[in-house]
Amino acid sequence: MSFLSETLSRVKPSPTIAVTQKAAELKRAGKDVIGLGAGEPDFDTPQNIKDAAVQAIADGKTKYTAPDGIPELKEAICAKMKRDHGLDYTPAQVSVGTGGKQTLYNALMATLNEGDEVVIPAPYWVSYPDMVLLAGGTPVVAEASLQTNFKLTADQLEAAITPNTKWFIFNSPSNPTGAGYSREELKELTDVLLRHPHVWVMTDDMYEHLAYDGFEFCTPAEVEPKLYDRTLTCNGVSKAYAMTGWRIGYAAGPEKLIAAMRKVQSQSTSNPCSVSQWAAVEALNGTQDFLAPNNETFVRRRNMVIEMLNAAEGVSCPTPEGAFYVYPSIAACIGKTSAAGTLIENDEVFATALLEEHGVAVVFGAAFGLSPNFRVSYATSDENLKEACTRIQAFCAGLS
């Protein structure tokens, strides 16, 4: 009898974390490596948020809190949902977890039974399918394509839903593609969901404030209020507020579901860090003035990366609406051989050869459920991005 759980054998470690660790190991070994795999802003946490954390420590707010968040943070989340989306929630309908990943995981653990299916559009964030598997469910991948700018169509969603479907996971702007759904595009999906009242909606809105070129973010329950009673709207402070290490995520939804998620959390991690919670109160209630200049920086970086990647032989890179990722296709590179003699059989081989031969770390597309592609995070300096893209151009030019 195996000592380890059979459930664990169904999942794999996060490829994005593996790429970041591999790049760090090579750097420690003295290699010249530029890492484009990390999904976190290179900006510092805004000063007012850091000051709020320091004040919380000075005030002794360092004890246990309620398992799923302090009242003040839940109230700030309710105010944010009303202010940004016109959605009314009470604190009893809000759960605060240790990062966005935990709130998603808690919801899946609280609701999935064997045989339950979860529809996940691809390309997807690497953790969605594995969290479903850990919770005992079955991920059903619905593939989008470059032709639709990596956005799922209503027909594709309709085809993926079965009587066993319990959840539809929706992420916009997307990790890994940066693609954002317009209100009209999202309305087409919500119209499908209205025809299937047994399907719940789990939204991952983590990148909502990272939206460019006039793109206006919207979330499913905002677009279709009839879905309010079966939608869990998930978000957090990690990306827009540059608070990845603070580990605060949250979700708002039906009170019965939130209570079930609280039960899961109370018997696992219990409360998120108390000091981080007070910092998150300031993040949501305080000034948002830093968002616009940060986004200007991201747009400049995005445009430079897209231009340079599209100049690389065999690479095709669309322009995304948000987040800080691009997801170029390398279909024209497959089957070629690198200058060092590596046969590019797939995007994983491409990414490995790029790292070993030119010192650029990216995440291969198969990790996100759609190939042949790779993901670039442009949440790093202009200098690093320019040099990395120059190396990618050189690597692709050497393919024959």
mmCIF file of C-alpha atoms in Angstrom:
data_model
loop_
_atom_site.group_PDB
_atom_site.id
_atom_site.type_symbol
_atom_site.label_atom_id
_atom_site.label_comp_id
_atom_site.label_asym_id
_atom_site.label_seq_id
_atom_site.Cartn_x
_atom_site.Cartn_y
_atom_site.Cartn_z
ATOM 1 C CA MET A 1 0.000 0.000 0.000
ATOM 2 C CA SER A 2 1.387 3.376 -1.003
ATOM 3 C CA PHE A 3 2.121 5.829 1.817
ATOM 4 C CA LEU A 4 1.154 8.831 -0.344
ATOM 5 C CA SER A 5 -2.426 9.682 -1.286
ATOM 6 C CA GLU A 6 -3.764 8.433 -4.605
ATOM 7 C CA THR A 7 -5.316 11.877 -5.064
ATOM 8 C CA LEU A 8 -1.862 13.429 -5.119
ATOM 9 C CA SER A 9 -0.867 11.211 -8.046
ATOM 10 C CA ARG A 10 -3.531 12.930 -10.168
ATOM 11 C CA VAL A 11 -1.859 16.342 -10.002
ATOM 12 C CA LYS A 12 1.512 17.835 -10.926
ATOM 13 C CA PRO A 13 3.620 20.670 -9.506
ATOM 14 C CA SER A 14 3.006 24.155 -10.886
ATOM 15 C CA PRO A 15 5.021 24.615 -14.126
ATOM 16 C CA THR A 16 5.219 28.378 -13.605
ATOM 17 C CA ILE A 17 6.834 27.918 -10.196
ATOM 18 C CA ALA A 18 9.153 25.271 -11.661
ATOM 19 C CA VAL A 19 10.341 27.654 -14.395
ATOM 20 C CA THR A 20 10.981 30.430 -11.877
ATOM 21 C CA GLN A 21 12.929 28.078 -9.614
ATOM 22 C CA LYS A 22 14.962 26.715 -12.540
ATOM 23 C CA ALA A 23 15.907 30.241 -13.612
ATOM 24 C CA ALA A 24 16.912 31.090 -10.031
ATOM 25 C CA GLU A 25 19.072 27.954 -9.790
ATOM 26 C CA LEU A 26 20.880 28.815 -13.024
ATOM 27 C CA LYS A 27 21.486 32.359 -11.804
ATOM 28 C CA ARG A 28 22.959 31.055 -8.544
ATOM 29 C CA ALA A 29 25.221 28.844 -10.625
ATOM 30 C CA GLY A 30 26.545 31.949 -12.361
ATOM 31 C CA LYS A 31 24.534 31.677 -15.591
ATOM 32 C CA ASP A 32 23.279 34.801 -17.358
ATOM 33 C CA VAL A 33 19.529 34.180 -17.209
ATOM 34 C CA ILE A 34 16.580 36.517 -17.723
ATOM 35 C CA GLY A 35 13.404 35.194 -16.123
ATOM 36 C CA LEU A 36 10.096 35.983 -17.836
ATOM 37 C CA GLY A 37 8.111 33.341 -15.988
ATOM 38 C CA ALA A 38 7.049 35.069 -12.773
ATOM 39 C CA GLY A 39 3.459 36.263 -12.517
ATOM 40 C CA GLU A 40 4.024 39.216 -10.230
ATOM 41 C CA PRO A 41 4.551 42.950 -10.753
ATOM 42 C CA ASP A 42 8.052 44.316 -10.252
ATOM 43 C CA PHE A 43 6.586 47.422 -8.591
ATOM 44 C CA ASP A 44 6.864 47.870 -4.842
ATOM 45 C CA THR A 45 3.726 47.787 -2.685
ATOM 46 C CA PRO A 46 2.398 51.388 -2.446
ATOM 47 C CA GLN A 47 3.628 53.278 0.613
ATOM 48 C CA ASN A 48 0.197 53.940 2.118
ATOM 49 C CA ILE A 49 -0.461 50.191 2.192
ATOM 50 C CA LYS A 50 2.889 49.456 3.825
ATOM 51 C CA ASP A 51 2.232 52.214 6.362
ATOM 52 C CA ALA A 52 -1.113 50.619 7.254
ATOM 53 C CA ALA A 53 0.645 47.323 7.944
ATOM 54 C CA VAL A 54 3.248 49.017 10.152
ATOM 55 C CA GLN A 55 0.463 50.776 12.062
ATOM 56 C CA ALA A 56 -1.372 47.497 12.529
ATOM 57 C CA ILE A 57 1.751 45.993 14.085
ATOM 58 C CA ALA A 58 2.207 49.045 16.319
ATOM 59 C CA ASP A 59 -1.424 48.753 17.420
ATOM 60 C CA GLY A 60 -0.973 45.104 18.345
ATOM 61 C CA LYS A 61 -3.292 43.773 15.655
ATOM 62 C CA THR A 62 -1.245 40.595 15.465
ATOM 63 C CA LYS A 63 -3.593 38.024 17.009
ATOM 64 C CA TYR A 64 -5.883 35.412 15.498
ATOM 65 C CA THR A 65 -8.833 36.822 13.593
ATOM 66 C CA ALA A 66 -12.104 35.292 12.434
ATOM 67 C CA PRO A 67 -11.257 32.290 10.196
ATOM 68 C CA ASP A 68 -12.207 34.018 6.943
ATOM 69 C CA GLY A 69 -11.408 37.643 7.569
ATOM 70 C CA ILE A 70 -11.821 40.669 9.831
ATOM 71 C CA PRO A 71 -15.110 42.614 9.628
ATOM 72 C CA GLU A 72 -13.324 45.748 8.423
ATOM 73 C CA LEU A 73 -11.864 43.956 5.405
ATOM 74 C CA LYS A 74 -15.151 42.284 4.553
ATOM 75 C CA GLU A 75 -16.848 45.668 4.673
ATOM 76 C CA ALA A 76 -14.152 47.131 2.397
ATOM 77 C CA ILE A 77 -14.735 44.273 -0.062
ATOM 78 C CA CYS A 78 -18.489 44.867 -0.028
ATOM 79 C CA ALA A 79 -17.882 48.570 -0.711
ATOM 80 C CA LYS A 80 -15.510 47.725 -3.565
ATOM 81 C CA MET A 81 -18.039 45.337 -5.156
ATOM 82 C CA LYS A 82 -20.729 48.024 -5.017
ATOM 83 C CA ARG A 83 -18.435 50.826 -6.199
ATOM 84 C CA ASP A 84 -16.836 48.966 -9.102
ATOM 85 C CA HIS A 85 -19.570 46.584 -10.239
ATOM 86 C CA GLY A 86 -22.886 47.692 -8.716
ATOM 87 C CA LEU A 87 -23.097 44.375 -6.851
ATOM 88 C CA ASP A 88 -24.614 44.276 -3.366
ATOM 89 C CA TYR A 89 -23.052 41.897 -0.838
ATOM 90 C CA THR A 90 -23.118 41.686 2.951
ATOM 91 C CA PRO A 91 -20.079 40.706 5.032
ATOM 92 C CA ALA A 92 -21.702 37.292 5.561
ATOM 93 C CA GLN A 93 -21.372 36.758 1.803
ATOM 94 C CA VAL A 94 -17.611 37.414 1.775
ATOM 95 C CA SER A 95 -14.690 35.076 2.414
ATOM 96 C CA VAL A 96 -11.068 36.192 2.786
ATOM 97 C CA GLY A 97 -8.314 33.658 2.187
ATOM 98 C CA THR A 98 -4.560 33.348 2.006
ATOM 99 C CA GLY A 99 -4.324 34.515 -1.599
ATOM 100 C CA GLY A 100 -6.712 34.120 -4.486
ATOM 101 C CA LYS A 101 -5.705 30.498 -4.996
ATOM 102 C CA GLN A 102 -7.038 29.496 -1.572
ATOM 103 C CA THR A 103 -10.460 31.028 -2.128
ATOM 104 C CA LEU A 104 -10.816 29.132 -5.419
ATOM 105 C CA TYR A 105 -9.607 25.916 -3.807
ATOM 106 C CA ASN A 106 -11.919 26.301 -0.804
ATOM 107 C CA ALA A 107 -14.926 26.685 -3.093
ATOM 108 C CA LEU A 108 -14.015 23.587 -5.093
ATOM 109 C CA MET A 109 -13.346 21.543 -1.950
ATOM 110 C CA ALA A 110 -16.657 22.662 -0.482
ATOM 111 C CA THR A 111 -18.754 21.718 -3.525
ATOM 112 C CA LEU A 112 -17.231 18.993 -5.700
ATOM 113 C CA ASN A 113 -18.146 15.319 -5.532
ATOM 114 C CA GLU A 114 -16.896 12.424 -7.627
ATOM 115 C CA GLY A 115 -18.316 12.737 -11.119
ATOM 116 C CA ASP A 116 -18.814 16.502 -10.954
ATOM 117 C CA GLU A 117 -17.350 18.346 -13.941
ATOM 118 C CA VAL A 118 -15.794 21.800 -14.126
ATOM 119 C CA VAL A 119 -15.572 23.560 -17.492
ATOM 120 C CA ILE A 120 -12.241 25.366 -17.878
ATOM 121 C CA PRO A 121 -11.436 27.458 -20.980
ATOM 122 C CA ALA A 122 -7.950 26.924 -22.392
ATOM 123 C CA PRO A 123 -5.478 28.517 -22.301
ATOM 124 C CA TYR A 124 -5.985 28.402 -18.521
ATOM 125 C CA TRP A 125 -4.073 29.310 -15.401
ATOM 126 C CA VAL A 126 -2.042 26.214 -14.620
ATOM 127 C CA SER A 127 -3.653 25.592 -11.215
ATOM 128 C CA TYR A 128 -7.314 25.353 -12.264
ATOM 129 C CA PRO A 129 -7.358 21.724 -13.500
ATOM 130 C CA ASP A 130 -5.179 20.434 -10.684
ATOM 131 C CA MET A 131 -7.274 22.112 -7.998
ATOM 132 C CA VAL A 132 -10.358 20.477 -9.506
ATOM 133 C CA LEU A 133 -8.610 17.104 -9.429
ATOM 134 C CA LEU A 134 -7.501 17.576 -5.818
ATOM 135 C CA ALA A 135 -11.086 18.357 -4.881
ATOM 136 C CA GLY A 136 -12.311 15.135 -6.514
ATOM 137 C CA GLY A 137 -13.857 16.662 -9.626
ATOM 138 C CA THR A 138 -13.208 16.249 -13.334
ATOM 139 C CA PRO A 139 -11.803 19.165 -15.353
ATOM 140 C CA VAL A 140 -13.377 19.578 -18.806
ATOM 141 C CA VAL A 141 -11.139 21.706 -21.009
ATOM 142 C CA ALA A 142 -12.781 23.844 -23.693
ATOM 143 C CA GLU A 143 -10.092 25.071 -26.097
ATOM 144 C CA ALA A 144 -10.129 28.618 -27.424
ATOM 145 C CA SER A 145 -7.768 29.567 -30.242
ATOM 146 C CA LEU A 146 -5.579 32.284 -31.667
ATOM 147 C CA GLN A 147 -8.338 32.993 -34.217
ATOM 148 C CA THR A 148 -10.659 34.210 -31.413
ATOM 149 C CA ASN A 149 -7.800 35.917 -29.553
ATOM 150 C CA PHE A 150 -7.879 33.013 -27.082
ATOM 151 C CA LYS A 151 -11.445 33.770 -25.971
ATOM 152 C CA LEU A 152 -14.082 31.066 -25.601
ATOM 153 C CA THR A 153 -17.156 31.360 -27.826
ATOM 154 C CA ALA A 154 -20.734 30.736 -26.755
ATOM 155 C CA ASP A 155 -20.913 27.641 -28.973
ATOM 156 C CA GLN A 156 -17.796 26.195 -27.363
ATOM 157 C CA LEU A 157 -19.194 26.754 -23.883
ATOM 158 C CA GLU A 158 -22.520 25.194 -24.860
ATOM 159 C CA ALA A 159 -20.742 22.114 -26.231
ATOM 160 C CA ALA A 160 -18.708 21.640 -23.039
ATOM 161 C CA ILE A 161 -21.649 21.669 -20.620
ATOM 162 C CA THR A 162 -23.180 18.326 -19.615
ATOM 163 C CA PRO A 163 -25.675 17.265 -16.931
ATOM 164 C CA ASN A 164 -22.623 16.661 -14.686
ATOM 165 C CA THR A 165 -21.245 20.192 -15.002
ATOM 166 C CA LYS A 166 -21.159 21.950 -11.632
ATOM 167 C CA TRP A 167 -18.880 24.941 -12.292
ATOM 168 C CA PHE A 168 -17.682 27.125 -15.145
ATOM 169 C CA ILE A 169 -14.384 28.883 -14.308
ATOM 170 C CA PHE A 170 -14.022 32.263 -15.990
ATOM 171 C CA ASN A 171 -10.873 34.429 -16.006
ATOM 172 C CA SER A 172 -10.653 37.871 -17.634
ATOM 173 C CA PRO A 173 -8.208 39.462 -18.273
ATOM 174 C CA SER A 174 -6.577 36.105 -18.653
ATOM 175 C CA ASN A 175 -3.529 34.444 -17.278
ATOM 176 C CA PRO A 176 -1.739 33.361 -19.520
ATOM 177 C CA THR A 177 -2.942 35.310 -22.566
ATOM 178 C CA GLY A 178 -3.957 38.729 -21.228
ATOM 179 C CA ALA A 179 -7.152 38.440 -23.289
ATOM 180 C CA GLY A 180 -10.130 40.333 -21.890
ATOM 181 C CA TYR A 181 -13.789 39.736 -22.709
ATOM 182 C CA SER A 182 -15.874 42.732 -23.724
ATOM 183 C CA ARG A 183 -19.318 43.157 -22.212
ATOM 184 C CA GLU A 184 -20.872 41.878 -25.440
ATOM 185 C CA GLU A 185 -18.624 38.803 -25.539
ATOM 186 C CA LEU A 186 -19.336 38.034 -21.904
ATOM 187 C CA LYS A 187 -23.080 38.497 -22.405
ATOM 188 C CA GLU A 188 -22.989 35.759 -25.062
ATOM 189 C CA LEU A 189 -21.489 33.399 -22.469
ATOM 190 C CA THR A 190 -23.914 34.373 -19.716
ATOM 191 C CA ASP A 191 -26.827 33.772 -22.105
ATOM 192 C CA VAL A 192 -25.594 30.182 -22.431
ATOM 193 C CA LEU A 193 -25.340 29.831 -18.663
ATOM 194 C CA LEU A 194 -28.899 31.061 -18.196
ATOM 195 C CA ARG A 195 -30.033 28.015 -20.185
ATOM 196 C CA HIS A 196 -28.225 25.699 -17.739
ATOM 197 C CA PRO A 197 -29.399 26.536 -14.210
ATOM 198 C CA HIS A 198 -27.386 23.687 -12.656
ATOM 199 C CA VAL A 199 -24.076 25.332 -13.635
ATOM 200 C CA TRP A 200 -22.411 27.734 -11.203
ATOM 201 C CA VAL A 201 -19.928 30.425 -12.234
ATOM 202 C CA MET A 202 -16.542 30.935 -10.570
ATOM 203 C CA THR A 203 -14.888 34.124 -11.764
ATOM 204 C CA ASP A 204 -11.218 34.923 -11.302
ATOM 205 C CA ASP A 205 -11.045 38.728 -11.546
ATOM 206 C CA MET A 206 -7.501 39.101 -10.214
ATOM 207 C CA TYR A 207 -6.365 41.241 -13.162
ATOM 208 C CA GLU A 208 -9.410 43.521 -13.375
ATOM 209 C CA HIS A 209 -7.484 46.777 -12.828
ATOM 210 C CA LEU A 210 -4.806 45.845 -15.373
ATOM 211 C CA ALA A 211 -6.798 46.817 -18.459
ATOM 212 C CA TYR A 212 -5.444 48.808 -21.404
ATOM 213 C CA ASP A 213 -6.357 50.725 -24.565
ATOM 214 C CA GLY A 214 -9.801 51.675 -23.298
ATOM 215 C CA PHE A 215 -10.809 48.094 -22.480
ATOM 216 C CA GLU A 216 -13.538 48.148 -19.823
ATOM 217 C CA PHE A 217 -13.510 45.257 -17.386
ATOM 218 C CA CYS A 218 -16.785 43.608 -16.400
ATOM 219 C CA THR A 219 -17.654 40.534 -14.355
ATOM 220 C CA PRO A 220 -20.414 37.933 -15.011
ATOM 221 C CA ALA A 221 -22.825 38.820 -12.185
ATOM 222 C CA GLU A 222 -22.569 42.461 -13.240
ATOM 223 C CA VAL A 223 -23.350 41.657 -16.890
ATOM 224 C CA GLU A 224 -26.178 39.230 -16.070
ATOM 225 C CA PRO A 225 -27.774 39.871 -12.652
ATOM 226 C CA LYS A 226 -29.856 36.689 -13.009
ATOM 227 C CA LEU A 227 -26.635 34.743 -12.353
ATOM 228 C CA TYR A 228 -26.019 36.505 -9.017
ATOM 229 C CA ASP A 229 -27.344 33.605 -6.909
ATOM 230 C CA ARG A 230 -24.991 31.075 -8.510
ATOM 231 C CA THR A 231 -21.855 33.139 -9.026
ATOM 232 C CA LEU A 232 -18.762 33.241 -6.845
ATOM 233 C CA THR A 233 -16.819 36.399 -7.714
ATOM 234 C CA CYS A 234 -13.164 35.938 -6.737
ATOM 235 C CA ASN A 235 -10.461 38.565 -6.571
ATOM 236 C CA GLY A 236 -7.534 39.730 -4.474
ATOM 237 C CA VAL A 237 -4.901 42.403 -3.942
ATOM 238 C CA SER A 238 -1.892 40.541 -5.367
ATOM 239 C CA LYS A 239 -1.546 41.944 -8.873
ATOM 240 C CA ALA A 240 -2.902 45.491 -9.185
ATOM 241 C CA TYR A 241 -1.673 46.451 -5.717
ATOM 242 C CA ALA A 242 1.708 44.685 -6.053
ATOM 243 C CA MET A 243 0.984 42.621 -2.932
ATOM 244 C CA THR A 244 1.789 39.097 -4.122
ATOM 245 C CA GLY A 245 3.680 38.165 -0.959
ATOM 246 C CA TRP A 246 1.045 39.551 1.391
ATOM 247 C CA ARG A 247 -1.256 36.642 0.447
ATOM 248 C CA ILE A 248 -4.747 38.088 0.536
ATOM 249 C CA GLY A 249 -7.522 36.907 -1.775
ATOM 250 C CA TYR A 250 -11.258 37.109 -1.385
ATOM 251 C CA ALA A 251 -14.551 35.926 -2.800
ATOM 252 C CA ALA A 252 -18.156 37.099 -2.659
ATOM 253 C CA GLY A 253 -21.167 34.894 -3.308
ATOM 254 C CA PRO A 254 -24.214 33.160 -1.863
ATOM 255 C CA GLU A 255 -24.117 32.954 1.924
ATOM 256 C CA LYS A 256 -24.561 29.167 2.010
ATOM 257 C CA LEU A 257 -21.506 28.665 -0.191
ATOM 258 C CA ILE A 258 -19.436 31.180 1.789
ATOM 259 C CA ALA A 259 -20.323 29.342 5.015
ATOM 260 C CA ALA A 260 -19.157 26.062 3.477
ATOM 261 C CA MET A 261 -15.893 27.688 2.372
ATOM 262 C CA ARG A 262 -15.434 29.041 5.893
ATOM 263 C CA LYS A 263 -15.755 25.516 7.268
ATOM 264 C CA VAL A 264 -13.013 24.273 4.923
ATOM 265 C CA GLN A 265 -10.717 27.139 5.837
ATOM 266 C CA SER A 266 -11.354 26.823 9.568
ATOM 267 C CA GLN A 267 -9.992 23.285 9.468
ATOM 268 C CA SER A 268 -7.027 24.032 7.174
ATOM 269 C CA THR A 269 -5.183 27.352 7.392
ATOM 270 C CA SER A 270 -7.663 29.277 9.547
ATOM 271 C CA ASN A 271 -7.317 33.056 9.245
ATOM 272 C CA PRO A 272 -5.103 34.898 6.754
ATOM 273 C CA CYS A 273 -2.266 36.964 8.222
ATOM 274 C CA SER A 274 -3.790 39.644 10.442
ATOM 275 C CA VAL A 275 -1.316 42.356 9.405
ATOM 276 C CA SER A 276 -1.872 41.602 5.711
ATOM 277 C CA GLN A 277 -5.615 41.947 6.224
ATOM 278 C CA TRP A 278 -5.224 45.471 7.593
ATOM 279 C CA ALA A 279 -2.949 46.335 4.693
ATOM 280 C CA ALA A 280 -5.645 45.052 2.309
ATOM 281 C CA VAL A 281 -8.228 47.308 3.984
ATOM 282 C CA GLU A 282 -6.073 50.279 3.048
ATOM 283 C CA ALA A 283 -5.490 48.909 -0.450
ATOM 284 C CA LEU A 284 -9.221 48.757 -1.160
ATOM 285 C CA ASN A 285 -10.292 51.883 0.736
ATOM 286 C CA GLY A 286 -7.269 54.090 0.086
ATOM 287 C CA THR A 287 -6.035 56.012 -2.931
ATOM 288 C CA GLN A 288 -6.021 54.268 -6.286
ATOM 289 C CA ASP A 289 -3.872 56.956 -7.925
ATOM 290 C CA PHE A 290 -0.940 54.607 -8.568
ATOM 291 C CA LEU A 291 -2.978 52.326 -10.848
ATOM 292 C CA ALA A 292 -2.936 54.620 -13.896
ATOM 293 C CA PRO A 293 0.848 55.264 -13.981
ATOM 294 C CA ASN A 294 1.550 51.577 -13.335
ATOM 295 C CA ASN A 295 -0.700 50.652 -16.240
ATOM 296 C CA GLU A 296 1.069 53.161 -18.486
ATOM 297 C CA THR A 297 4.304 51.344 -17.714
ATOM 298 C CA PHE A 298 2.725 47.976 -18.493
ATOM 299 C CA VAL A 299 1.333 49.247 -21.807
ATOM 300 C CA ARG A 300 4.737 50.552 -22.859
ATOM 301 C CA ARG A 301 6.349 47.236 -21.988
ATOM 302 C CA ARG A 302 3.587 45.243 -23.680
ATOM 303 C CA ASN A 303 3.910 47.174 -26.910
ATOM 304 C CA MET A 304 7.678 46.776 -26.993
ATOM 305 C CA VAL A 305 7.481 43.031 -26.326
ATOM 306 C CA ILE A 306 4.797 42.470 -28.972
ATOM 307 C CA GLU A 307 6.754 44.404 -31.588
ATOM 308 C CA MET A 308 9.970 42.527 -30.879
ATOM 309 C CA LEU A 309 8.350 39.085 -30.690
ATOM 310 C CA ASN A 310 6.489 39.603 -33.952
ATOM 311 C CA ALA A 311 9.849 40.476 -35.508
ATOM 312 C CA ALA A 312 11.200 37.049 -34.471
ATOM 313 C CA GLU A 313 11.113 34.429 -37.231
ATOM 314 C CA GLY A 314 8.234 31.966 -36.803
ATOM 315 C CA VAL A 315 6.566 33.869 -33.935
ATOM 316 C CA SER A 316 3.078 35.380 -34.023
ATOM 317 C CA CYS A 317 1.983 37.451 -31.022
ATOM 318 C CA PRO A 318 -1.485 39.053 -30.689
ATOM 319 C CA THR A 319 -2.115 42.179 -28.624
ATOM 320 C CA PRO A 320 -3.949 41.418 -25.346
ATOM 321 C CA GLU A 321 -6.395 43.685 -23.530
ATOM 322 C CA GLY A 322 -4.945 43.361 -20.034
ATOM 323 C CA ALA A 323 -2.884 41.585 -17.345
ATOM 324 C CA PHE A 324 0.898 41.526 -17.943
ATOM 325 C CA TYR A 325 1.319 38.521 -20.203
ATOM 326 C CA VAL A 326 1.562 37.786 -23.902
ATOM 327 C CA TYR A 327 1.046 34.330 -25.389
ATOM 328 C CA PRO A 328 2.792 34.096 -28.762
ATOM 329 C CA SER A 329 2.300 31.189 -31.149
ATOM 330 C CA ILE A 330 5.368 29.301 -32.378
ATOM 331 C CA ALA A 331 3.551 27.013 -34.814
ATOM 332 C CA ALA A 332 6.028 27.950 -37.553
ATOM 333 C CA CYS A 333 8.973 26.883 -35.361
ATOM 334 C CA ILE A 334 7.829 23.335 -34.676
ATOM 335 C CA GLY A 335 9.860 20.709 -36.517
ATOM 336 C CA LYS A 336 12.907 22.926 -36.931
ATOM 337 C CA THR A 337 16.313 22.450 -35.328
ATOM 338 C CA SER A 338 18.098 24.991 -33.139
ATOM 339 C CA ALA A 339 21.619 26.211 -33.843
ATOM 340 C CA ALA A 340 22.824 23.908 -31.045
ATOM 341 C CA GLY A 341 21.146 20.905 -32.646
ATOM 342 C CA THR A 342 17.910 20.620 -30.642
ATOM 343 C CA LEU A 343 14.896 19.399 -32.609
ATOM 344 C CA ILE A 344 11.930 21.605 -31.646
ATOM 345 C CA GLU A 345 9.272 18.909 -31.318
ATOM 346 C CA ASN A 346 6.887 20.970 -29.170
ATOM 347 C CA ASP A 347 6.676 24.152 -27.110
ATOM 348 C CA GLU A 348 8.197 22.526 -24.019
ATOM 349 C CA VAL A 349 11.321 21.646 -26.002
ATOM 350 C CA PHE A 350 11.329 25.195 -27.421
ATOM 351 C CA ALA A 351 11.241 26.717 -23.921
ATOM 352 C CA THR A 352 13.927 24.362 -22.599
ATOM 353 C CA ALA A 353 16.249 25.049 -25.533
ATOM 354 C CA LEU A 354 15.665 28.795 -25.252
ATOM 355 C CA LEU A 355 16.679 28.677 -21.583
ATOM 356 C CA GLU A 356 19.705 26.442 -22.064
ATOM 357 C CA GLU A 357 21.009 28.023 -25.264
ATOM 358 C CA HIS A 358 20.144 31.714 -24.802
ATOM 359 C CA GLY A 359 19.360 32.128 -21.095
ATOM 360 C CA VAL A 360 15.703 33.217 -21.339
ATOM 361 C CA ALA A 361 13.147 31.541 -19.088
ATOM 362 C CA VAL A 362 9.558 31.407 -20.385
ATOM 363 C CA VAL A 363 6.676 29.017 -19.632
ATOM 364 C CA PHE A 364 5.734 26.561 -22.371
ATOM 365 C CA GLY A 365 2.180 26.589 -23.702
ATOM 366 C CA ALA A 366 1.282 22.973 -22.878
ATOM 367 C CA ALA A 367 1.331 23.974 -19.194
ATOM 368 C CA PHE A 368 -1.657 26.217 -19.937
ATOM 369 C CA GLY A 369 -3.523 23.670 -22.037
ATOM 370 C CA LEU A 370 -2.914 25.123 -25.506
ATOM 371 C CA SER A 371 0.080 24.579 -27.799
ATOM 372 C CA PRO A 372 2.306 25.472 -29.546
ATOM 373 C CA ASN A 373 2.808 28.688 -27.592
ATOM 374 C CA PHE A 374 4.771 30.151 -24.724
ATOM 375 C CA ARG A 375 3.951 32.744 -22.078
ATOM 376 C CA VAL A 376 5.987 35.849 -21.446
ATOM 377 C CA SER A 377 5.459 37.936 -18.336
ATOM 378 C CA TYR A 378 6.400 41.547 -19.041
ATOM 379 C CA ALA A 379 6.252 42.485 -15.369
ATOM 380 C CA THR A 380 9.972 43.229 -15.314
ATOM 381 C CA SER A 381 12.244 46.075 -16.389
ATOM 382 C CA ASP A 382 12.366 47.496 -19.908
ATOM 383 C CA GLU A 383 16.062 46.615 -20.029
ATOM 384 C CA ASN A 384 15.432 42.961 -19.172
ATOM 385 C CA LEU A 385 12.562 42.725 -21.650
ATOM 386 C CA LYS A 386 14.534 44.269 -24.506
ATOM 387 C CA GLU A 387 17.505 41.966 -23.932
ATOM 388 C CA ALA A 388 15.276 38.892 -23.520
ATOM 389 C CA CYS A 389 13.375 39.604 -26.723
ATOM 390 C CA THR A 390 16.652 40.200 -28.572
ATOM 391 C CA ARG A 391 17.794 36.764 -27.414
ATOM 392 C CA ILE A 392 14.488 35.195 -28.493
ATOM 393 C CA GLN A 393 14.941 36.766 -31.928
ATOM 394 C CA ALA A 394 18.450 35.327 -32.114
ATOM 395 C CA PHE A 395 17.258 31.877 -31.034
ATOM 396 C CA CYS A 396 14.481 31.849 -33.633
ATOM 397 C CA ALA A 397 16.826 33.132 -36.350
ATOM 398 C CA GLY A 398 19.044 30.140 -35.652
ATOM 399 C CA LEU A 399 16.261 27.624 -36.268
ATOM 400 C CA SER A 400 16.496 25.730 -39.544
#
